[in-house]
């Protein structure tokens, strides 16, 4: 909804477009498991919100006394950046407008109460609004009809793909403004139903669509469409690859694969240069490049993605980089550089454990010190509280430091800020009991560290063995 | 079914030269008289068949039917004449007396045409014209017949414009003499006929023929499509083709309000300089005596109240038939029959029950405790019953509004380019509608219910809104005082009087509404729902009736009566009661006197 709302306003500010960009790409992370599920099946509440915006302020029929209420409501509303309300009762409301205002209210009511049959009935009479001669209202009305009827179809058990197609196609061709948006959503819908080829066809049609100024102003949307088309190319490529691994005799498949790769790479190369979060697209591109053993290009793409300052900081980018380097057994120094970056972004990331391993391996005091810092920061997060690996690493690091001079000072320095709240986080009798139940060894490790980390504090982390 | 499809095909059969086509099961045309099957097939427009991914494109069939001849030009007023005729026919079908169309409406229409100098004059003003669709045959005769014959089916044709002048002059007495001066002042823009004006004309004609249809009834019929209005353009004859900007006059997006039509009718009365209307005596259904009885029944109030409404009417001097008969000489204002009757009932309720949020409930408490017979009218019981029905009816009306279709079966367009867009929009909306309709199990409820003059249905039969309270007795609400029944409630309130500029102020209802007693506001809502008017409009009428009853002059600026807040003019009411009694004494056969039985 957000995307559409952003796209509708005439002034396409760059900032907003960027945000819009991010959002769509964001939603499609985890593409392989369920492509765009998050995006497509917009929860009904979201649509309701949009509807609310159209309907506000709610008109209380038959009660004229709330003029003061209305004004107070208005003044309250004005603080929020809401979309312009479309269907408000005006003084000079014609019967035609009144019909549609009330119809829209009834549709909303029915949708909120999940009476989808009723909503569909009202929707059927609401479609007449498409014949309104008023050109100003036509565009928002089309969007209303498109979105609400699709939402209703989602909830009607009898709806078929054909019904969806009818509505998507009709609304697509009812005007040029929403063409690309509807194409994109249509293809998402087809993807959800496993019709990858159809979805790709839809996107290809949309890609070749040109309509004067409209296609210029919708540049961002065209890029998205290209990106998703390439992603679908990749999926087809994957299918062919798995076929190939099953029976590796068919030669035409290899060629087909290569065609797919070429189609995908042409677009992806261009699109990935635009700042944004392109996680699934990067992954698929890198996978294809690796398959064709074009490691340099893959590394370059990843490098750009990680280190280009135009891109928003993205932990995933570092993760992909790390994984790529590891696959190709890059030197530890490079790995550590990537992990250091990641540490800045996400101190609680699971790769931090590996980072501390690497740091401890180097046996330099400064590195051990760093490892201590990394591990302590990890343990600041409750999710690592009872992780055996982290505590053993910490144990190693602390004991290695204690062997050296000033080791204790270093540890205390690190603990200075934490000593107030760590006892409550890690060292209470409750934790002791829990650790004992779950992992007796953890209890031992933690108990041994207790005195060193938090000296001079009466701790309740007593390892009294409960009679079992 | 066949007739509808073959109606367009008028070619004679090649073998027997008869024009009698039928359609075989395969959809092919055959001659019914010689069974000759021809090439032509029925055009099937199956909306359920929609191609999946093909876009709707407009295939323009290049000038297959375009003919070079320009055809005749229709006048705008001729179009309206057809529409008026259709509307009148629809009213006749609904049971209006046949004289309404031929004797009243057609005369009014002719008078209008003459006064606005559109016809029956030597040099008619140039009104907008429409092109007539080129037809090979009988276009001329159809065009000629419009102004003469087609309107009146019974054959009372107008003879010529000159004759008509004389005729209307003699028929209508005064109308001819003062006509010329007013036409000059009637500006051209105002003289343009509009769709709203058709309703105003019909309303005037209905009042003239003293039909039981009030203006709110007429508007309700229009709203429910029992009288063609929104899609009136569809019923125009085939050869009459609307085109150009002016055609948008017939593209209706709104049903005019009670107030605007009333104003327009009032304006028409002045413009046409109509003579005195036939008297509205208490036996006519438009007179408040009978109209209030109808509204009492509709609101499920006991019949006994009607006596009190009549007393109030006498008191306000509203029973006088002159007050309800429009006559430019003595009483030039067109009365609001429906609002007046409703306002009378509300004021009666106010007199009897107080409607101040206390008295009526106390009275119903008493009625409830006196449970001896069970047929005592209790305001509380009535309120509960009607409130439930009102909420339901409001919901029903809302749903009907939401389902109302404003488009006609025929698409409406003004020119060729417009036609392209209109057709495209129509197909898109039809397709989406079809695919949604296919998925809904229940068909939309059928709207074709016979129109009724009642909004509610009270009684014991199925589908009624609740038990009827018609036979309830007022009981303690009325008490005997020296053999004269008087209301036991002695208090009467009215909203604070204030100065008001009659020109700029329209209504203070919205400001006043929060301070008014709830039960009174609810009464207003109930009756304004029944008449389908705005509550403030009815409120104004209630104030008007109160002024009449209590003899308060219309407040003028500077003449403010210093009463703050809601005042309970109990003493006033008492005085009125006394007055009432003295009046009653002087009269014989007083309706208030307790019946002897």
PDB file of C-alpha atoms in Angstrom, chain B residues 164-273:
ATOM      1  CA  UNK B 164     -53.763  27.700 -28.743  1.00  0.00           C
ATOM      2  CA  UNK B 165     -53.267  31.249 -27.717  1.00  0.00           C
ATOM      3  CA  UNK B 166     -56.920  31.807 -27.843  1.00  0.00           C
ATOM      4  CA  UNK B 167     -57.708  28.540 -26.198  1.00  0.00           C
ATOM      5  CA  UNK B 168     -55.422  28.935 -23.261  1.00  0.00           C
ATOM      6  CA  UNK B 169     -56.578  32.472 -22.919  1.00  0.00           C
ATOM      7  CA  UNK B 170     -60.165  31.479 -22.644  1.00  0.00           C
ATOM      8  CA  UNK B 171     -59.471  28.396 -20.609  1.00  0.00           C
ATOM      9  CA  UNK B 172     -57.406  29.934 -18.024  1.00  0.00           C
ATOM     10  CA  UNK B 173     -58.934  33.325 -17.717  1.00  0.00           C
ATOM     11  CA  UNK B 174     -56.267  35.603 -16.449  1.00  0.00           C
ATOM     12  CA  UNK B 175     -53.284  33.769 -17.796  1.00  0.00           C
ATOM     13  CA  UNK B 176     -53.213  35.444 -21.170  1.00  0.00           C
ATOM     14  CA  UNK B 177     -53.290  39.016 -20.026  1.00  0.00           C
ATOM     15  CA  UNK B 178     -50.425  39.327 -17.668  1.00  0.00           C
ATOM     16  CA  UNK B 179     -48.286  36.860 -19.500  1.00  0.00           C
ATOM     17  CA  UNK B 180     -46.319  39.150 -21.709  1.00  0.00           C
ATOM     18  CA  UNK B 181     -44.769  41.302 -19.070  1.00  0.00           C
ATOM     19  CA  UNK B 182     -43.502  38.396 -17.044  1.00  0.00           C
ATOM     20  CA  UNK B 183     -41.955  36.632 -20.011  1.00  0.00           C
ATOM     21  CA  UNK B 184     -39.843  39.644 -20.626  1.00  0.00           C
ATOM     22  CA  UNK B 185     -38.420  39.509 -17.147  1.00  0.00           C
ATOM     23  CA  UNK B 186     -37.970  35.786 -17.301  1.00  0.00           C
ATOM     24  CA  UNK B 187     -34.374  35.541 -18.243  1.00  0.00           C
ATOM     25  CA  UNK B 188     -33.373  33.200 -20.943  1.00  0.00           C
ATOM     26  CA  UNK B 189     -31.167  31.108 -18.706  1.00  0.00           C
ATOM     27  CA  UNK B 190     -33.987  30.565 -16.307  1.00  0.00           C
ATOM     28  CA  UNK B 191     -36.409  29.713 -19.006  1.00  0.00           C
ATOM     29  CA  UNK B 192     -34.249  26.825 -20.097  1.00  0.00           C
ATOM     30  CA  UNK B 193     -36.027  23.636 -19.332  1.00  0.00           C
ATOM     31  CA  UNK B 194     -34.184  21.264 -17.041  1.00  0.00           C
ATOM     32  CA  UNK B 195     -34.892  17.837 -15.724  1.00  0.00           C
ATOM     33  CA  UNK B 196     -35.650  19.292 -12.301  1.00  0.00           C
ATOM     34  CA  UNK B 197     -38.269  21.471 -13.892  1.00  0.00           C
ATOM     35  CA  UNK B 198     -40.088  18.435 -15.248  1.00  0.00           C
ATOM     36  CA  UNK B 199     -40.584  17.316 -11.669  1.00  0.00           C
ATOM     37  CA  UNK B 200     -41.715  20.771 -10.617  1.00  0.00           C
ATOM     38  CA  UNK B 201     -44.242  20.820 -13.441  1.00  0.00           C
ATOM     39  CA  UNK B 202     -45.516  17.383 -12.530  1.00  0.00           C
ATOM     40  CA  UNK B 203     -45.793  18.405  -8.920  1.00  0.00           C
ATOM     41  CA  UNK B 204     -47.882  21.419  -9.895  1.00  0.00           C
ATOM     42  CA  UNK B 205     -50.057  19.258 -12.092  1.00  0.00           C
ATOM     43  CA  UNK B 206     -50.548  16.782  -9.270  1.00  0.00           C
ATOM     44  CA  UNK B 207     -51.588  19.548  -6.911  1.00  0.00           C
ATOM     45  CA  UNK B 208     -53.931  20.933  -9.508  1.00  0.00           C
ATOM     46  CA  UNK B 209     -55.618  17.598 -10.030  1.00  0.00           C
ATOM     47  CA  UNK B 210     -55.699  17.114  -6.236  1.00  0.00           C
ATOM     48  CA  UNK B 211     -54.031  13.760  -6.370  1.00  0.00           C
ATOM     49  CA  UNK B 212     -52.983  12.095  -3.152  1.00  0.00           C
ATOM     50  CA  UNK B 213     -49.345  12.314  -4.141  1.00  0.00           C
ATOM     51  CA  UNK B 214     -47.350  14.820  -2.150  1.00  0.00           C
ATOM     52  CA  UNK B 215     -44.024  16.160  -3.296  1.00  0.00           C
ATOM     53  CA  UNK B 216     -42.132  13.786  -1.023  1.00  0.00           C
ATOM     54  CA  UNK B 217     -44.101  10.887  -2.489  1.00  0.00           C
ATOM     55  CA  UNK B 218     -43.221  12.019  -5.979  1.00  0.00           C
ATOM     56  CA  UNK B 219     -39.526  12.256  -5.109  1.00  0.00           C
ATOM     57  CA  UNK B 220     -39.636   8.827  -3.527  1.00  0.00           C
ATOM     58  CA  UNK B 221     -41.127   7.392  -6.707  1.00  0.00           C
ATOM     59  CA  UNK B 222     -38.385   9.096  -8.663  1.00  0.00           C
ATOM     60  CA  UNK B 223     -35.730   7.711  -6.340  1.00  0.00           C
ATOM     61  CA  UNK B 224     -37.016   4.191  -6.675  1.00  0.00           C
ATOM     62  CA  UNK B 225     -37.163   4.511 -10.454  1.00  0.00           C
ATOM     63  CA  UNK B 226     -40.923   4.108 -10.596  1.00  0.00           C
ATOM     64  CA  UNK B 227     -41.064   7.406 -12.442  1.00  0.00           C
ATOM     65  CA  UNK B 228     -38.389   7.742 -15.121  1.00  0.00           C
ATOM     66  CA  UNK B 229     -35.905  10.405 -14.232  1.00  0.00           C
ATOM     67  CA  UNK B 230     -32.321   9.245 -13.839  1.00  0.00           C
ATOM     68  CA  UNK B 231     -32.399   7.207 -17.012  1.00  0.00           C
ATOM     69  CA  UNK B 232     -35.205   9.081 -18.697  1.00  0.00           C
ATOM     70  CA  UNK B 233     -33.063   9.574 -21.784  1.00  0.00           C
ATOM     71  CA  UNK B 234     -33.300   5.878 -22.511  1.00  0.00           C
ATOM     72  CA  UNK B 235     -36.963   6.050 -23.330  1.00  0.00           C
ATOM     73  CA  UNK B 236     -36.574   8.690 -25.971  1.00  0.00           C
ATOM     74  CA  UNK B 237     -37.575   7.531 -29.434  1.00  0.00           C
ATOM     75  CA  UNK B 238     -34.970   5.924 -31.588  1.00  0.00           C
ATOM     76  CA  UNK B 239     -34.645   8.787 -34.034  1.00  0.00           C
ATOM     77  CA  UNK B 240     -33.992  11.312 -31.301  1.00  0.00           C
ATOM     78  CA  UNK B 241     -30.302  11.351 -30.724  1.00  0.00           C
ATOM     79  CA  UNK B 242     -28.717  13.393 -27.993  1.00  0.00           C
ATOM     80  CA  UNK B 243     -25.423  14.937 -28.882  1.00  0.00           C
ATOM     81  CA  UNK B 244     -23.213  17.810 -27.917  1.00  0.00           C
ATOM     82  CA  UNK B 245     -22.708  19.541 -24.611  1.00  0.00           C
ATOM     83  CA  UNK B 246     -26.384  20.155 -24.107  1.00  0.00           C
ATOM     84  CA  UNK B 247     -27.007  16.448 -23.982  1.00  0.00           C
ATOM     85  CA  UNK B 248     -25.403  16.498 -20.553  1.00  0.00           C
ATOM     86  CA  UNK B 249     -28.621  18.105 -19.344  1.00  0.00           C
ATOM     87  CA  UNK B 250     -30.051  14.621 -19.455  1.00  0.00           C
ATOM     88  CA  UNK B 251     -27.168  12.951 -17.693  1.00  0.00           C
ATOM     89  CA  UNK B 252     -28.545  12.918 -14.194  1.00  0.00           C
ATOM     90  CA  UNK B 253     -26.280  12.595 -11.218  1.00  0.00           C
ATOM     91  CA  UNK B 254     -28.576  13.817  -8.537  1.00  0.00           C
ATOM     92  CA  UNK B 255     -32.130  13.630  -7.408  1.00  0.00           C
ATOM     93  CA  UNK B 256     -33.218  17.115  -6.477  1.00  0.00           C
ATOM     94  CA  UNK B 257     -34.219  17.884  -2.940  1.00  0.00           C
ATOM     95  CA  UNK B 258     -37.734  18.519  -1.739  1.00  0.00           C
ATOM     96  CA  UNK B 259     -36.821  22.114  -1.098  1.00  0.00           C
ATOM     97  CA  UNK B 260     -35.381  22.865  -4.518  1.00  0.00           C
ATOM     98  CA  UNK B 261     -38.350  21.372  -6.350  1.00  0.00           C
ATOM     99  CA  UNK B 262     -40.747  23.262  -4.165  1.00  0.00           C
ATOM    100  CA  UNK B 263     -38.925  26.474  -4.866  1.00  0.00           C
ATOM    101  CA  UNK B 264     -38.884  25.745  -8.544  1.00  0.00           C
ATOM    102  CA  UNK B 265     -42.593  24.944  -8.572  1.00  0.00           C
ATOM    103  CA  UNK B 266     -43.254  28.195  -6.770  1.00  0.00           C
ATOM    104  CA  UNK B 267     -41.237  30.005  -9.396  1.00  0.00           C
ATOM    105  CA  UNK B 268     -43.158  28.296 -12.144  1.00  0.00           C
ATOM    106  CA  UNK B 269     -46.448  29.350 -10.635  1.00  0.00           C
ATOM    107  CA  UNK B 270     -45.346  32.954 -10.784  1.00  0.00           C
ATOM    108  CA  UNK B 271     -43.898  32.587 -14.237  1.00  0.00           C
ATOM    109  CA  UNK B 272     -46.943  30.907 -15.697  1.00  0.00           C
ATOM    110  CA  UNK B 273     -49.295  33.259 -13.841  1.00  0.00           C
TER     111      UNK B 273
END
